[in-house]
Structure formats: C-alpha cells, structure tokens
Amino acid sequence: MRRTREVKAETHNAILAKASRLFRECGIEGTSVGDIMAEAGLTHGGFYRHFENKEALVSAMIRATFEGIITAVEERAASSGMQEAVKDYFEYYLSDEHVANPGWGCPVPTLGSEISRAPEALRAEFGASFARSLATLAKGMPGPEAAQRESATRELAMRVGAIVIARASDPATARDVLEACRKPGNTPQSENGER
Amino acid sequence: MRRTREVKAETHNAILAKASRLFRECGIEGTSVGDIMAEAGLTHGGFYRHFENKEALVSAMIRATFEGIITAVEERAASSGMQEAVKDYFEYYLSDEHVANPGWGCPVPTLGSEISRAPEALRAEFGASFARSLATLAKGMPGPEAAQRESATRELAMRVGAIVIARASDPATARDVLEACRKPGNTPQSENGER
DNA sequence: TGTACATCAGTGAACGCGCGTTCACTGATGTAC
DNA sequence: TGTACATCAGTGAACGCGCGTTCACTGATGTAC
C-alpha cells in the first residue's frame, strides 16, 4: 500500500489542514491524533509517517496557520493596498462571524492559553509566527515604523482580548464587549516617539 | 471520620482555593480532581461530598475568583479611591509579575479559551462574573457612565490580549508586546456619547 | 445532661474510557541493475 | 525498457497511563429522646 511521493505530500497537507481547523475549534488537548486522521480519511497509525509526534504537528500547524493569515492579508493588499487590507482584517476580527467560527479564525484567542503551558519549543514557534504576522499588519498602520508596530500591537491585543472574552461569555456580555471594542477613536497611535 | 460543620466548610474553601490556583496555572483539563484534593491534603474520593462533579467546581471557582478580584480592587479603593485602585490594577495587569504568575492572576487570559468550549452553564457564569468585575473597574474610569464602561472594556480587552500573547510567546516577543501595551495615550475614552 | 442511633466527611480500591504511541503486517512504489 | 528487491505509507490491534466517577467502608459528629 505504499503511496507515491505526490500522494504522501497531499496527505501531509491534509493532516495539517484538518489539524489547523480542529485545534482552533476544539483546542489542542481536545483534539486527538485519531480525530485528525479520521477527518483526513485515514486511521491513526499512519500519523507517525508524517510527524514525529503530536507536538511536532502542533508546531507545524502554528507556523502554517499564521502563514496562511499573512498570505491572505498580503493577497488582499495586492489589489486594495496594505492599509485597506489591514483595516478589513481588523474589522473581520471583531465580527460576529469570527466569534462564531474559531475553527477558521485567528489562532491566538483559541490556542494562546494552551500554548502558554506548552514546552518552550512551541512558545518559540508561536512567538516567531505571531511576530511575523504582526509585522505584516504593522505595514498597514499610519505613522513612522516604530509607531506602526506599536499601534498594530495594541489594536491586535485589544481584539484578541475581545474575542477571548466574547467566546467565553453569554451572548449579552459578548455583544457589549464587542460593541465597545468596535468603536473607533482609540487607534492608539501612541503619543509620539518615546524620547 | 465524620467532620464538624466548621471543618467541612474549611475543607470546602480549601478545595475552592486550591482549584482556583491550579486551574489558572495548569488549565482546567490540565488539573485533575486528584491534583486539587492532594493539594488540599485529602484524597480524591471525598471531593464528591463537596461538589456534584468537576464542572460544578469550575463554576464555583469562576465566581469565587472574580469575586476575589472585585473585593481586592474595592478594598484598595477604600483607602486610595476608585480611580487610583483601577489605575493600579491595570498597571499590575501588564506587569512581568502578572505574566509570570498565572496562578495568582486574572482568570480571563488563562481560562478564557477553555471556557469558550465549555457547556453554556459555564459560559453564563463566566460572562456574569466578568461583567461584574468590569462594572467595578468602570467606576474608576473618567467620563459619563457609558464612556466609563466602554473605556474599561477596551482597556481590559487590550490587556487580556497582551497577556495571552506574552505568555504564549518567547521572551523577546513578549517584551515587545507588553511594552507597546504599557504606553499610555490610548485610554480609548471613545469619541463621545453615541447619539 | 446522657444515651442510642442515624448521618455523613473522608478513604482508597475499582470501574470504564480515551488518549498518545508502538508494532507487525500489507502491498504498491521506488530504485539498482 | 524490464526485472528483482528494498522501501515505506497506511492499517488496526495492542500497550501503558491518567482521567472522572462510584462505592463499600470507617468512625466521629449530629440529633432525637
């Protein structure tokens, strides 16, 4: 039953894609290797021909998922410009759709706390991938480079918090929090340079 | 080996207190009933004389932990005023100490994503407890009531996100994010009333 | 206040279950000639 | 291009383990009189 190189590569990508959605939707501990393989139409034993263990898959999933977000924003920027692409992303971020579909959303609100308790190697991958995403978003912010990075960080942090709170709360509380965070006028933008 | 009412009440509180720290530090799934009981100096079997099941403990822990935070802020406010108490809380929130000690910190960044996937009853408890905490913090913000609530929400959301990101990242990324969020000047404060 | 008995807080063995990982096996693919 | 054999992707049973929960048991506490 050996498969061609092409088929193996497709399987590998399928495992990654299914893991990406399931981890975001059900959490890392809440998703078993068997769940992922079944979703990919395979049995659990074959998993270890693709990844050394579950942790290795988590690491690859983190990188691939952030990379996918970066690519999506950059593709949008190619037609409408970075500023518009980032504005759109931030608007989507606080949408009811994003709140309701963690499996297709940003990995930070879903996986952040689990990664906090994970081995250093995973936190290193998460930090590096997150930093790359942030650098992309920063390019769509106004002002000089330092201010861009700072305001992208604050804007994203506020949205991550809003999503975490909204998803963990009853609908009424969720609505209040989302509405407060949707209001403009606080695009932090910082005072100015810090010296 | 039956215990007096007083001893039982003490045991009950000990279980709650140990669970509060362990859940925040290791996550809900990452903490077993046995872990909690051992921490309280007991064996796992006795747990069910105090709580119907693990979920009931989680619910009680959420309420008690938020209530503890509210009490701490209000006690500080009794001597220095609400504005100062809330300012202090927000400052502590982004401190390295808070990042390093999830077991003694805000339950939102640690438990938020797990609660998202929990039964509705837990999300209802989380939402209600969170909303009460937010109402307390709002009292320390400037402006009319609606603006107070809004800016407390945004300020807290940004901090929740910052902590989630910082804890899940490598030290360098964590530092960058925390520093960006510590800068003042974006106390959102919203435009003004919304009609 | 004293007695008799019911209650029940806490113990620790046992349960069924799902997990991550291993392994012998299969047969199609890859490779060396 | 054809042949012989090594490789290895995927299968499914099996492993050891820790989990939440149950339960028979113990003996001190609570209660009824």
Short mmCIF file of C-alpha atoms (C1' of nucleotides) in Angstrom, two decimals:
data_model
loop_
_atom_site.label_atom_id
_atom_site.label_comp_id
_atom_site.label_asym_id
_atom_site.label_seq_id
_atom_site.Cartn_x
_atom_site.Cartn_y
_atom_site.Cartn_z
CA MET A 1 0.00 0.00 0.00
CA ARG A 2 2.93 2.34 -0.41
CA ARG A 3 1.87 5.74 -1.89
CA THR A 4 3.60 7.96 -4.43
CA ARG A 5 5.54 10.99 -3.25
CA GLU A 6 2.76 13.23 -4.55
CA VAL A 7 0.06 11.38 -2.65
CA LYS A 8 2.15 11.45 0.51
CA ALA A 9 2.59 15.21 0.19
CA GLU A 10 -1.17 15.63 -0.28
CA THR A 11 -1.83 13.51 2.80
CA HIS A 12 0.68 15.57 4.76
CA ASN A 13 -1.08 18.78 3.79
CA ALA A 14 -4.48 17.30 4.54
CA ILE A 15 -3.36 16.32 8.05
CA LEU A 16 -2.03 19.84 8.60
CA ALA A 17 -5.21 21.47 7.29
CA LYS A 18 -7.54 19.29 9.35
CA ALA A 19 -5.38 19.78 12.43
CA SER A 20 -5.41 23.53 11.91
CA ARG A 21 -9.19 23.67 11.96
CA LEU A 22 -9.70 21.09 14.74
CA PHE A 23 -7.06 22.55 17.06
CA ARG A 24 -8.59 26.01 16.69
CA GLU A 25 -12.10 24.68 17.16
CA CYS A 26 -11.63 22.12 19.95
CA GLY A 27 -8.26 23.04 21.42
CA ILE A 28 -5.08 21.00 21.25
CA GLU A 29 -5.87 18.70 24.18
CA GLY A 30 -9.44 18.48 22.94
CA THR A 31 -8.35 17.07 19.58
CA SER A 32 -6.87 13.58 19.40
CA VAL A 33 -4.48 12.31 16.75
CA GLY A 34 -7.24 9.86 15.82
CA ASP A 35 -9.76 12.69 15.31
CA ILE A 36 -7.42 14.43 12.90
CA MET A 37 -6.58 11.31 10.91
CA ALA A 38 -10.25 10.32 10.70
CA GLU A 39 -11.08 13.81 9.42
CA ALA A 40 -8.40 13.27 6.76
CA GLY A 41 -9.97 9.90 5.90
CA LEU A 42 -7.17 7.82 7.41
CA THR A 43 -6.52 5.72 10.50
CA HIS A 44 -4.43 6.90 13.43
CA GLY A 45 -1.44 4.60 12.92
CA GLY A 46 -0.25 6.31 9.75
CA PHE A 47 0.14 9.63 11.52
CA TYR A 48 3.69 8.79 12.59
CA ARG A 49 4.85 8.52 8.97
CA HIS A 50 4.20 12.27 8.74
CA PHE A 51 5.07 13.75 12.13
CA GLU A 52 7.36 12.61 14.90
CA ASN A 53 4.61 13.11 17.46
CA LYS A 54 1.63 15.32 18.30
CA GLU A 55 3.82 18.19 19.47
CA ALA A 56 5.60 18.31 16.11
CA LEU A 57 2.23 18.61 14.40
CA VAL A 58 1.21 21.43 16.73
CA SER A 59 4.39 23.28 15.88
CA ALA A 60 3.87 22.84 12.13
CA MET A 61 0.22 23.81 12.48
CA ILE A 62 1.10 27.05 14.28
CA ARG A 63 3.51 28.07 11.57
CA ALA A 64 1.20 27.10 8.70
CA THR A 65 -1.84 28.79 10.20
CA PHE A 66 -0.12 32.14 10.81
CA GLU A 67 1.49 31.89 7.39
CA GLY A 68 -1.96 31.43 5.86
CA ILE A 69 -3.21 34.58 7.55
CA ILE A 70 -0.21 36.59 6.36
CA THR A 71 -0.72 35.34 2.80
CA ALA A 72 -4.42 36.20 2.88
CA VAL A 73 -3.73 39.76 4.07
CA GLU A 74 -0.96 40.25 1.52
CA GLU A 75 -3.15 38.97 -1.29
CA ARG A 76 -5.87 41.40 -0.33
CA ALA A 77 -3.23 44.15 -0.14
CA ALA A 78 -2.08 43.40 -3.69
CA SER A 79 -5.41 44.66 -5.01
CA SER A 80 -6.54 47.24 -2.43
CA GLY A 81 -3.32 48.30 -0.71
CA MET A 82 -1.97 47.36 2.70
CA GLN A 83 -3.88 49.99 4.63
CA GLU A 84 -7.22 48.75 3.33
CA ALA A 85 -6.26 45.08 3.79
CA VAL A 86 -5.34 45.61 7.43
CA LYS A 87 -8.45 47.70 8.07
CA ASP A 88 -10.54 44.87 6.62
CA TYR A 89 -8.74 42.29 8.72
CA PHE A 90 -9.31 44.24 11.92
CA GLU A 91 -12.97 44.67 11.02
CA TYR A 92 -13.38 40.95 10.35
CA TYR A 93 -11.57 40.21 13.59
CA LEU A 94 -14.35 41.73 15.71
CA SER A 95 -17.19 40.41 13.54
CA ASP A 96 -19.84 38.00 14.82
CA GLU A 97 -18.66 35.63 12.12
CA HIS A 98 -15.16 35.46 13.62
CA VAL A 99 -16.57 34.98 17.11
CA ALA A 100 -18.78 32.13 15.92
CA ASN A 101 -16.16 30.29 13.84
CA PRO A 102 -12.98 29.77 15.83
CA GLY A 103 -12.02 26.90 13.52
CA TRP A 104 -11.44 29.37 10.70
CA GLY A 105 -10.21 32.29 12.76
CA CYS A 106 -7.11 33.68 14.41
CA PRO A 107 -5.21 31.04 16.41
CA VAL A 108 -4.25 33.45 19.19
CA PRO A 109 -7.55 33.58 21.09
CA THR A 110 -8.16 29.82 20.78
CA LEU A 111 -4.69 28.42 21.33
CA GLY A 112 -2.92 31.14 23.27
CA SER A 113 -3.54 29.85 26.76
CA GLU A 114 -2.77 26.26 25.85
CA ILE A 115 0.49 27.30 24.23
CA SER A 116 1.38 29.22 27.40
CA ARG A 117 1.64 25.90 29.22
CA ALA A 118 3.39 24.09 26.38
CA PRO A 119 7.12 23.35 26.07
CA GLU A 120 9.44 26.23 25.22
CA ALA A 121 9.89 24.98 21.64
CA LEU A 122 6.21 25.57 20.94
CA ARG A 123 6.25 29.01 22.53
CA ALA A 124 9.25 29.91 20.40
CA GLU A 125 7.38 28.86 17.24
CA PHE A 126 4.24 30.70 18.34
CA GLY A 127 6.16 33.87 19.23
CA ALA A 128 8.08 33.91 15.95
CA SER A 129 4.98 33.23 13.85
CA PHE A 130 2.96 35.81 15.75
CA ALA A 131 5.72 38.40 15.34
CA ARG A 132 5.77 37.83 11.57
CA SER A 133 2.00 38.33 11.37
CA LEU A 134 2.27 41.46 13.43
CA ALA A 135 4.99 42.84 11.15
CA THR A 136 2.67 42.37 8.18
CA LEU A 137 -0.23 44.13 9.92
CA ALA A 138 2.05 46.96 11.00
CA LYS A 139 2.68 47.82 7.36
CA GLY A 140 -0.95 48.89 7.11
CA MET A 141 -0.81 51.33 10.04
CA PRO A 142 -0.14 55.07 9.78
CA GLY A 143 2.95 56.87 11.04
CA PRO A 144 6.65 56.03 11.25
CA GLU A 145 7.78 52.45 11.65
CA ALA A 146 8.00 52.34 15.44
CA ALA A 147 4.52 53.83 15.77
CA GLN A 148 3.19 51.38 13.19
CA ARG A 149 4.43 48.41 15.15
CA GLU A 150 3.13 49.79 18.41
CA SER A 151 -0.33 50.60 17.17
CA ALA A 152 -0.69 47.30 15.33
CA THR A 153 0.28 45.53 18.56
CA ARG A 154 -2.26 47.41 20.64
CA GLU A 155 -5.04 47.09 18.10
CA LEU A 156 -4.48 43.38 17.76
CA ALA A 157 -4.12 42.83 21.52
CA MET A 158 -7.44 44.56 22.16
CA ARG A 159 -9.12 42.39 19.56
CA VAL A 160 -7.58 39.17 20.87
CA GLY A 161 -8.88 40.02 24.33
CA ALA A 162 -12.30 40.92 22.99
CA ILE A 163 -12.62 37.59 21.17
CA VAL A 164 -11.46 35.59 24.18
CA ILE A 165 -13.99 37.34 26.40
CA ALA A 166 -16.83 37.20 23.89
CA ARG A 167 -16.43 33.49 23.19
CA ALA A 168 -16.24 32.63 26.88
CA SER A 169 -19.32 34.66 27.83
CA ASP A 170 -23.08 34.65 27.45
CA PRO A 171 -24.41 36.40 24.31
CA ALA A 172 -25.37 39.63 26.09
CA THR A 173 -21.95 40.15 27.66
CA ALA A 174 -20.28 39.17 24.40
CA ARG A 175 -22.27 41.78 22.50
CA ASP A 176 -21.40 44.55 24.97
CA VAL A 177 -17.70 43.77 24.80
CA LEU A 178 -17.60 43.52 21.00
CA GLU A 179 -19.53 46.75 20.53
CA ALA A 180 -17.24 48.66 22.88
CA CYS A 181 -14.18 47.39 21.03
CA ARG A 182 -15.62 48.11 17.58
CA LYS A 183 -15.85 51.82 18.26
CA PRO A 184 -13.07 53.70 16.52
CA GLY A 185 -11.30 56.69 18.01
CA ASN A 186 -8.75 54.89 20.04
CA THR A 187 -6.45 53.73 17.31
CA PRO A 188 -3.79 54.09 19.94
CA GLN A 189 -1.19 55.68 17.71
CA SER A 190 0.83 56.45 20.89
CA GLU A 191 1.83 59.99 21.84
CA ASN A 192 4.78 60.17 19.50
CA GLY A 193 8.32 58.77 19.62
CA GLU A 194 9.44 57.86 23.14
CA ARG A 195 12.43 60.09 23.67
CA MET B 1 -14.37 10.09 60.46
CA ARG B 2 -17.29 12.49 60.07
CA ARG B 3 -16.17 16.14 60.45
CA THR B 4 -17.84 19.10 62.14
CA ARG B 5 -19.72 21.64 60.04
CA GLU B 6 -16.91 24.11 60.58
CA VAL B 7 -14.23 21.72 59.39
CA LYS B 8 -16.32 20.80 56.37
CA ALA B 9 -16.71 24.48 55.47
CA GLU B 10 -12.95 24.95 55.79
CA THR B 11 -12.32 21.95 53.56
CA HIS B 12 -14.78 23.30 51.03
CA ASN B 13 -12.98 26.64 50.91
CA ALA B 14 -9.61 24.92 50.70
CA ILE B 15 -10.75 22.91 47.68
CA LEU B 16 -12.02 26.08 46.03
CA ALA B 17 -8.82 27.98 46.76
CA LYS B 18 -6.52 25.22 45.52
CA ALA B 19 -8.68 24.73 42.43
CA SER B 20 -8.58 28.45 41.73
CA ARG B 21 -4.80 28.47 41.65
CA LEU B 22 -4.34 25.15 39.85
CA PHE B 23 -6.97 25.86 37.18
CA ARG B 24 -5.37 29.22 36.42
CA GLU B 25 -1.88 27.76 36.43
CA CYS B 26 -2.40 24.45 34.60
CA GLY B 27 -5.75 24.89 32.89
CA ILE B 28 -8.98 23.08 33.71
CA GLU B 29 -8.23 19.96 31.66
CA GLY B 30 -4.66 20.09 32.93
CA THR B 31 -5.76 19.83 36.55
CA SER B 32 -7.29 16.61 37.84
CA VAL B 33 -9.69 16.30 40.74
CA GLY B 34 -6.97 14.24 42.41
CA ASP B 35 -4.42 17.04 41.99
CA ILE B 36 -6.72 19.50 43.72
CA MET B 37 -7.61 17.19 46.58
CA ALA B 38 -3.96 16.27 47.12
CA GLU B 39 -3.08 19.97 47.24
CA ALA B 40 -5.76 20.35 49.91
CA GLY B 41 -4.24 17.41 51.83
CA LEU B 42 -7.07 14.99 51.04
CA THR B 43 -7.75 12.02 48.78
CA HIS B 44 -9.81 12.25 45.62
CA GLY B 45 -12.86 10.27 46.81
CA GLY B 46 -14.01 12.92 49.27
CA PHE B 47 -14.35 15.50 46.54
CA TYR B 48 -17.92 14.42 45.77
CA ARG B 49 -19.08 15.33 49.29
CA HIS B 50 -18.37 18.95 48.30
CA PHE B 51 -19.21 19.29 44.61
CA GLU B 52 -21.55 17.37 42.35
CA ASN B 53 -18.79 16.97 39.76
CA LYS B 54 -15.78 18.76 38.29
CA GLU B 55 -17.91 21.13 36.26
CA ALA B 56 -19.69 22.36 39.39
CA LEU B 57 -16.29 23.13 40.92
CA VAL B 58 -15.24 25.05 37.82
CA SER B 59 -18.40 27.12 38.03
CA ALA B 60 -17.87 27.89 41.72
CA MET B 61 -14.20 28.63 41.09
CA ILE B 62 -15.02 31.15 38.35
CA ARG B 63 -17.43 33.01 40.57
CA ALA B 64 -15.12 32.97 43.61
CA THR B 65 -12.04 34.05 41.66
CA PHE B 66 -13.70 37.06 40.01
CA GLU B 67 -15.32 37.93 43.34
CA GLY B 68 -11.86 37.91 44.92
CA ILE B 69 -10.56 40.35 42.33
CA ILE B 70 -13.52 42.67 42.81
CA THR B 71 -13.02 42.62 46.57
CA ALA B 72 -9.30 43.36 46.24
CA VAL B 73 -9.94 46.35 43.98
CA GLU B 74 -12.70 47.67 46.24
CA GLU B 75 -10.52 47.31 49.32
CA ARG B 76 -7.76 49.27 47.63
CA ALA B 77 -10.34 51.87 46.57
CA ALA B 78 -11.50 52.31 50.16
CA SER B 79 -8.13 53.86 51.02
CA SER B 80 -6.96 55.48 47.75
CA GLY B 81 -10.18 55.99 45.78
CA MET B 82 -11.55 54.02 42.84
CA GLN B 83 -9.59 55.88 40.19
CA GLU B 84 -6.28 55.03 41.82
CA ALA B 85 -7.30 51.45 42.55
CA VAL B 86 -8.23 50.80 38.93
CA LYS B 87 -5.10 52.52 37.67
CA ASP B 88 -3.04 50.26 39.95
CA TYR B 89 -4.90 47.19 38.78
CA PHE B 90 -4.30 47.99 35.12
CA GLU B 91 -0.64 48.63 35.86
CA TYR B 92 -0.28 45.31 37.68
CA TYR B 93 -2.12 43.62 34.83
CA LEU B 94 0.68 44.32 32.35
CA SER B 95 3.50 43.70 34.83
CA ASP B 96 6.09 40.99 34.41
CA GLU B 97 4.88 39.63 37.72
CA HIS B 98 1.39 39.03 36.35
CA VAL B 99 2.77 37.44 33.19
CA ALA B 100 4.94 35.09 35.25
CA ASN B 101 2.29 34.07 37.78
CA PRO B 102 -0.91 32.98 36.06
CA GLY B 103 -1.92 31.02 39.16
CA TRP B 104 -2.45 34.27 41.05
CA GLY B 105 -3.62 36.41 38.15
CA CYS B 106 -6.70 37.25 36.13
CA PRO B 107 -8.65 34.15 35.08
CA VAL B 108 -9.58 35.56 31.66
CA PRO B 109 -6.27 35.02 29.83
CA THR B 110 -5.74 31.54 31.32
CA LEU B 111 -9.24 30.09 31.25
CA GLY B 112 -10.98 32.09 28.55
CA SER B 113 -10.37 29.73 25.65
CA GLU B 114 -11.21 26.62 27.65
CA ILE B 115 -14.45 28.18 28.86
CA SER B 116 -15.31 29.01 25.23
CA ARG B 117 -15.63 25.29 24.54
CA ALA B 118 -17.40 24.51 27.82
CA PRO B 119 -21.15 23.98 28.34
CA GLU B 120 -23.41 27.02 28.23
CA ALA B 121 -23.86 26.99 32.01
CA LEU B 122 -20.16 27.71 32.50
CA ARG B 123 -20.15 30.47 29.89
CA ALA B 124 -23.13 32.04 31.61
CA GLU B 125 -21.27 32.04 34.93
CA PHE B 126 -18.11 33.36 33.32
CA GLY B 127 -19.97 36.12 31.47
CA ALA B 128 -21.88 37.24 34.56
CA SER B 129 -18.78 37.21 36.77
CA PHE B 130 -16.73 39.00 34.15
CA ALA B 131 -19.44 41.64 33.70
CA ARG B 132 -19.48 42.30 37.47
CA SER B 133 -15.71 42.77 37.51
CA LEU B 134 -15.92 45.09 34.55
CA ALA B 135 -18.61 47.17 36.25
CA THR B 136 -16.29 47.63 39.23
CA LEU B 137 -13.37 48.68 37.04
CA ALA B 138 -15.62 51.07 35.10
CA LYS B 139 -16.20 53.07 38.29
CA GLY B 140 -12.55 54.10 38.19
CA MET B 141 -12.66 55.47 34.64
CA PRO B 142 -13.26 59.12 33.69
CA GLY B 143 -16.34 60.48 31.89
CA PRO B 144 -20.05 59.67 31.95
CA GLU B 145 -21.24 56.17 32.73
CA ALA B 146 -21.46 54.84 29.16
CA ALA B 147 -17.98 56.10 28.37
CA GLN B 148 -16.67 54.59 31.62
CA ARG B 149 -17.97 51.17 30.70
CA GLU B 150 -16.66 51.41 27.18
CA SER B 151 -13.17 52.51 28.08
CA ALA B 152 -12.88 49.96 30.90
CA THR B 153 -13.87 47.27 28.40
CA ARG B 154 -11.33 48.34 25.82
CA GLU B 155 -8.55 48.81 28.34
CA LEU B 156 -9.17 45.41 29.86
CA ALA B 157 -9.55 43.69 26.47
CA MET B 158 -6.20 45.07 25.29
CA ARG B 159 -4.56 43.81 28.47
CA VAL B 160 -6.14 40.37 28.26
CA GLY B 161 -4.85 40.03 24.72
CA ALA B 162 -1.40 41.26 25.70
CA ILE B 163 -1.14 38.68 28.49
CA VAL B 164 -2.34 35.84 26.28
CA ILE B 165 0.21 36.75 23.62
CA ALA B 166 3.05 37.37 26.06
CA ARG B 167 2.59 34.09 27.90
CA ALA B 168 2.38 32.10 24.68
CA SER B 169 5.50 33.66 23.15
CA ASP B 170 9.25 33.70 23.51
CA PRO B 171 10.62 36.33 25.94
CA ALA B 172 11.63 38.82 23.22
CA THR B 173 8.22 38.88 21.56
CA ALA B 174 6.55 39.02 24.96
CA ARG B 175 8.59 42.06 25.93
CA ASP B 176 7.75 43.90 22.71
CA VAL B 177 4.03 43.30 23.10
CA LEU B 178 3.95 44.26 26.77
CA GLU B 179 5.93 47.44 26.19
CA ALA B 180 3.67 48.54 23.35
CA CYS B 181 0.58 47.97 25.51
CA ARG B 182 2.04 49.73 28.55
CA LYS B 183 2.33 53.04 26.69
CA PRO B 184 -0.41 55.44 27.75
CA GLY B 185 -2.16 57.81 25.38
CA ASN B 186 -4.75 55.48 24.06
CA THR B 187 -7.04 55.34 27.02
CA PRO B 188 -9.69 54.90 24.39
CA GLN B 189 -12.28 57.12 26.02
CA SER B 190 -14.32 56.87 22.76
CA GLU B 191 -15.32 59.92 20.77
CA ASN B 192 -18.21 60.95 23.00
CA GLY B 193 -21.75 59.65 23.54
CA GLU B 194 -23.08 57.76 20.57
CA ARG B 195 -26.23 59.63 19.63
"C1'" DT C 1 -27.23 16.29 80.62
"C1'" DG C 2 -26.81 11.38 78.92
"C1'" DT C 3 -27.79 7.65 75.68
"C1'" DA C 4 -28.72 5.34 71.17
"C1'" DC C 5 -28.64 5.64 66.70
"C1'" DA C 6 -28.57 7.85 62.13
"C1'" DT C 7 -25.74 10.60 59.31
"C1'" DC C 8 -22.02 11.63 56.57
"C1'" DA C 9 -16.79 13.52 55.67
"C1'" DG C 10 -13.15 11.34 54.12
"C1'" DT C 11 -10.53 6.85 52.39
"C1'" DG C 12 -8.73 4.10 48.77
"C1'" DA C 13 -9.73 0.25 45.54
"C1'" DA C 14 -12.08 -0.28 41.38
"C1'" DC C 15 -14.77 0.94 37.08
"C1'" DG C 16 -14.87 2.19 32.11
"C1'" DC C 17 -12.90 5.25 28.89
"C1'" DG C 18 -10.00 7.76 25.65
"C1'" DC C 19 -5.51 9.16 24.99
"C1'" DG C 20 -0.57 9.05 22.51
"C1'" DT C 21 2.34 5.86 20.81
"C1'" DT C 22 4.19 1.26 19.11
"C1'" DC C 23 4.35 -2.53 16.09
"C1'" DA C 24 3.72 -6.49 12.91
"C1'" DC C 25 1.74 -6.57 8.71
"C1'" DT C 26 0.16 -5.34 3.60
"C1'" DG C 27 1.17 -4.42 -0.89
"C1'" DA C 28 2.18 -0.66 -4.11
"C1'" DT C 29 6.08 2.36 -5.24
"C1'" DG C 30 10.93 3.46 -5.78
"C1'" DT C 31 15.49 2.03 -7.15
"C1'" DA C 32 19.53 -0.58 -8.75
"C1'" DC C 33 21.00 -3.28 -12.37
"C1'" DT D 1 12.82 -0.82 -21.09
"C1'" DG D 2 12.35 -4.92 -17.90
"C1'" DT D 3 13.27 -7.40 -13.64
"C1'" DA D 4 14.21 -8.15 -8.61
"C1'" DC D 5 14.19 -6.43 -4.46
"C1'" DA D 6 14.16 -2.84 -0.83
"C1'" DT D 7 11.38 0.70 0.97
"C1'" DC D 8 7.69 2.63 3.25
"C1'" DA D 9 2.51 4.79 3.50
"C1'" DG D 10 -1.17 3.28 5.66
"C1'" DT D 11 -3.84 -0.36 8.77
"C1'" DG D 12 -5.66 -1.80 13.06
"C1'" DA D 13 -4.68 -4.41 17.36
"C1'" DA D 14 -2.31 -3.63 21.45
"C1'" DC D 15 0.41 -1.13 25.17
"C1'" DG D 16 0.53 1.64 29.49
"C1'" DC D 17 -1.39 5.60 31.54
"C1'" DG D 18 -4.25 9.05 33.79
"C1'" DC D 19 -8.71 10.65 33.97
"C1'" DG D 20 -13.67 11.42 36.32
"C1'" DT D 21 -16.61 8.99 38.93
"C1'" DT D 22 -18.52 5.19 42.01
"C1'" DC D 23 -18.73 2.57 46.08
"C1'" DA D 24 -18.15 -0.17 50.38
"C1'" DC D 25 -16.20 1.08 54.38
"C1'" DT D 26 -14.73 3.73 58.91
"C1'" DG D 27 -15.66 6.18 62.79
"C1'" DA D 28 -16.59 10.79 64.63
"C1'" DT D 29 -20.45 14.07 64.67
"C1'" DG D 30 -25.25 15.37 64.80
"C1'" DT D 31 -29.82 14.51 66.55
"C1'" DA D 32 -33.89 12.65 68.83
"C1'" DC D 33 -35.46 11.34 73.11
#
